[in-house]
PDB file of C-alpha atoms and ligand atoms in Angstrom:
ATOM      1  CA  MET A 111       0.000   0.000   0.000  1.00 39.00           C
ATOM      2  CA  SER A 112       1.226   3.495  -0.729  1.00 43.00           C
ATOM      3  CA  ASP A 113       0.212   6.972   0.261  1.00 47.00           C
ATOM      4  CA  VAL A 114       2.143   8.573  -2.613  1.00 50.00           C
ATOM      5  CA  TRP A 115       0.700   7.298  -5.859  1.00 62.00           C
ATOM      6  CA  GLU A 116       0.886   8.618  -9.403  1.00 76.00           C
ATOM      7  CA  THR A 117       0.929   7.419 -13.015  1.00 86.00           C
ATOM      8  CA  CYS A 118       4.180   6.632 -14.799  1.00 87.00           C
ATOM      9  CA  PRO A 119       5.794   9.831 -16.155  1.00 88.00           C
ATOM     10  CA  ARG A 120       7.243   7.953 -19.121  1.00 91.00           C
ATOM     11  CA  CYS A 121       4.401   5.796 -20.487  1.00 93.00           C
ATOM     12  CA  LYS A 122       1.430   7.119 -18.458  1.00 89.00           C
ATOM     13  CA  SER A 123       0.631   3.624 -17.228  1.00 88.00           C
ATOM     14  CA  ASP A 124      -1.265   3.316 -13.970  1.00 86.00           C
ATOM     15  CA  LYS A 125       0.451   0.034 -13.065  1.00 87.00           C
ATOM     16  CA  VAL A 126       2.809   1.691 -10.618  1.00 86.00           C
ATOM     17  CA  VAL A 127       4.131   0.061  -7.474  1.00 83.00           C
ATOM     18  CA  THR A 128       5.836   1.827  -4.603  1.00 78.00           C
ATOM     19  CA  ARG A 129       8.529  -0.131  -2.877  1.00 70.00           C
ATOM     20  CA  SER A 130       9.180   0.944   0.655  1.00 70.00           C
ATOM     21  CA  LYS A 131      12.723   1.417   1.861  1.00 71.00           C
ATOM     22  CA  LEU A 132      12.103  -1.298   4.429  1.00 76.00           C
ATOM     23  CA  PHE A 133      11.661  -3.757   1.557  1.00 77.00           C
ATOM     24  CA  TYR A 134      15.083  -2.877   0.115  1.00 77.00           C
ATOM     25  CA  PHE A 135      16.697  -2.853   3.532  1.00 82.00           C
ATOM     26  CA  LEU A 136      15.441  -6.374   4.280  1.00 85.00           C
ATOM     27  CA  LEU A 137      16.366  -7.574   0.782  1.00 84.00           C
ATOM     28  CA  TRP A 138      19.989  -6.379   1.001  1.00 86.00           C
ATOM     29  CA  PHE A 139      20.283  -7.367   4.651  1.00 89.00           C
ATOM     30  CA  ALA A 140      19.040 -10.902   3.940  1.00 91.00           C
ATOM     31  CA  CYS A 141      21.469 -11.268   1.011  1.00 89.00           C
ATOM     32  CA  GLY A 142      24.299  -9.979   3.188  1.00 92.00           C
ATOM     33  CA  GLY A 143      23.426 -12.423   5.948  1.00 92.00           C
ATOM     34  CA  ILE A 144      23.395 -15.365   3.542  1.00 94.00           C
ATOM     35  CA  LEU A 145      26.755 -14.305   2.075  1.00 92.00           C
ATOM     36  CA  LEU A 146      28.239 -13.998   5.570  1.00 92.00           C
ATOM     37  CA  TRP A 147      27.149 -17.549   6.316  1.00 94.00           C
ATOM     38  CA  ILE A 148      28.652 -18.801   3.057  1.00 93.00           C
ATOM     39  CA  GLY A 149      31.805 -16.860   3.933  1.00 94.00           C
ATOM     40  CA  LEU A 150      32.060 -18.403   7.383  1.00 91.00           C
ATOM     41  CA  LEU A 151      31.354 -21.950   6.292  1.00 93.00           C
ATOM     42  CA  VAL A 152      32.633 -22.311   2.738  1.00 93.00           C
ATOM     43  CA  PHE A 153      34.471 -19.503   1.029  1.00 91.00           C
ATOM     44  CA  TRP A 154      35.989 -16.674   3.108  1.00 91.00           C
ATOM     45  CA  PRO A 155      36.049 -13.911   0.420  1.00 91.00           C
ATOM     46  CA  MET A 156      32.226 -14.033   0.628  1.00 92.00           C
ATOM     47  CA  LEU A 157      32.601 -12.408   4.064  1.00 92.00           C
ATOM     48  CA  ILE A 158      33.767  -9.203   2.362  1.00 91.00           C
ATOM     49  CA  LEU A 159      30.834  -9.310  -0.064  1.00 92.00           C
ATOM     50  CA  GLY A 160      28.439 -10.006   2.805  1.00 93.00           C
ATOM     51  CA  PHE A 161      29.694  -6.976   4.731  1.00 92.00           C
ATOM     52  CA  LEU A 162      29.332  -4.836   1.593  1.00 91.00           C
ATOM     53  CA  PHE A 163      25.708  -5.963   1.181  1.00 89.00           C
ATOM     54  CA  ILE A 164      24.923  -5.109   4.793  1.00 88.00           C
ATOM     55  CA  ILE A 165      26.522  -1.656   4.376  1.00 88.00           C
ATOM     56  CA  VAL A 166      24.403  -1.145   1.231  1.00 84.00           C
ATOM     57  CA  SER A 167      21.309  -2.217   3.190  1.00 84.00           C
ATOM     58  CA  LEU A 168      22.014   0.474   5.788  1.00 82.00           C
ATOM     59  CA  PHE A 169      22.388   3.080   3.020  1.00 79.00           C
ATOM     60  CA  SER A 170      19.209   1.926   1.287  1.00 73.00           C
ATOM     61  CA  PHE A 171      17.357   2.438   4.555  1.00 71.00           C
ATOM     62  CA  MET A 172      18.345   6.129   4.416  1.00 73.00           C
ATOM     63  CA  MET A 173      17.264   6.560   0.810  1.00 70.00           C
ATOM     64  CA  PRO A 174      13.814   7.868  -0.113  1.00 70.00           C
ATOM     65  CA  ARG A 175      11.266   5.460  -1.459  1.00 74.00           C
ATOM     66  CA  VAL A 176      11.007   4.798  -5.178  1.00 78.00           C
ATOM     67  CA  ASN A 177       8.085   4.331  -7.557  1.00 86.00           C
ATOM     68  CA  ARG A 178       8.405   1.698 -10.260  1.00 87.00           C
ATOM     69  CA  CYS A 179       6.279   1.201 -13.372  1.00 90.00           C
ATOM     70  CA  THR A 180       5.526  -2.459 -14.081  1.00 89.00           C
ATOM     71  CA  ASP A 181       4.955  -1.756 -17.796  1.00 90.00           C
ATOM     72  CA  CYS A 182       8.178  -0.002 -18.856  1.00 94.00           C
ATOM     73  CA  LYS A 183      10.298  -0.717 -15.711  1.00 89.00           C
ATOM     74  CA  HIS A 184      10.888   3.002 -15.283  1.00 91.00           C
ATOM     75  CA  LYS A 185      11.906   4.051 -11.759  1.00 89.00           C
ATOM     76  CA  TRP A 186      11.525   7.501 -10.261  1.00 84.00           C
ATOM     77  CA  LYS A 187      11.145   9.330  -7.002  1.00 82.00           C
ATOM     78  CA  PRO A 188       7.583  10.242  -6.055  1.00 74.00           C
TER      79      PRO A 188
HETATM   80 ZN1  LIG B 355       5.952   3.311 -17.480  1.00 90.89          ZN
END
């Protein structure tokens, strides 16, 4: 659900989804956690990648939310 909703500025489609920053934070954080586990158990350079993903997740949490058009894949800030 979104409180900021508008049509796509590129193709005027109304199939627009708003991804919250929490979604991106959890996505990056989950990927980072998985990579850390792989790094600990299997392949140590994955630790570095895992830390990078978690840093990115913290940055994505500070970023404003983004609208995305499902028709033309255009992304923009509401
Ligand atoms: Zn579009």
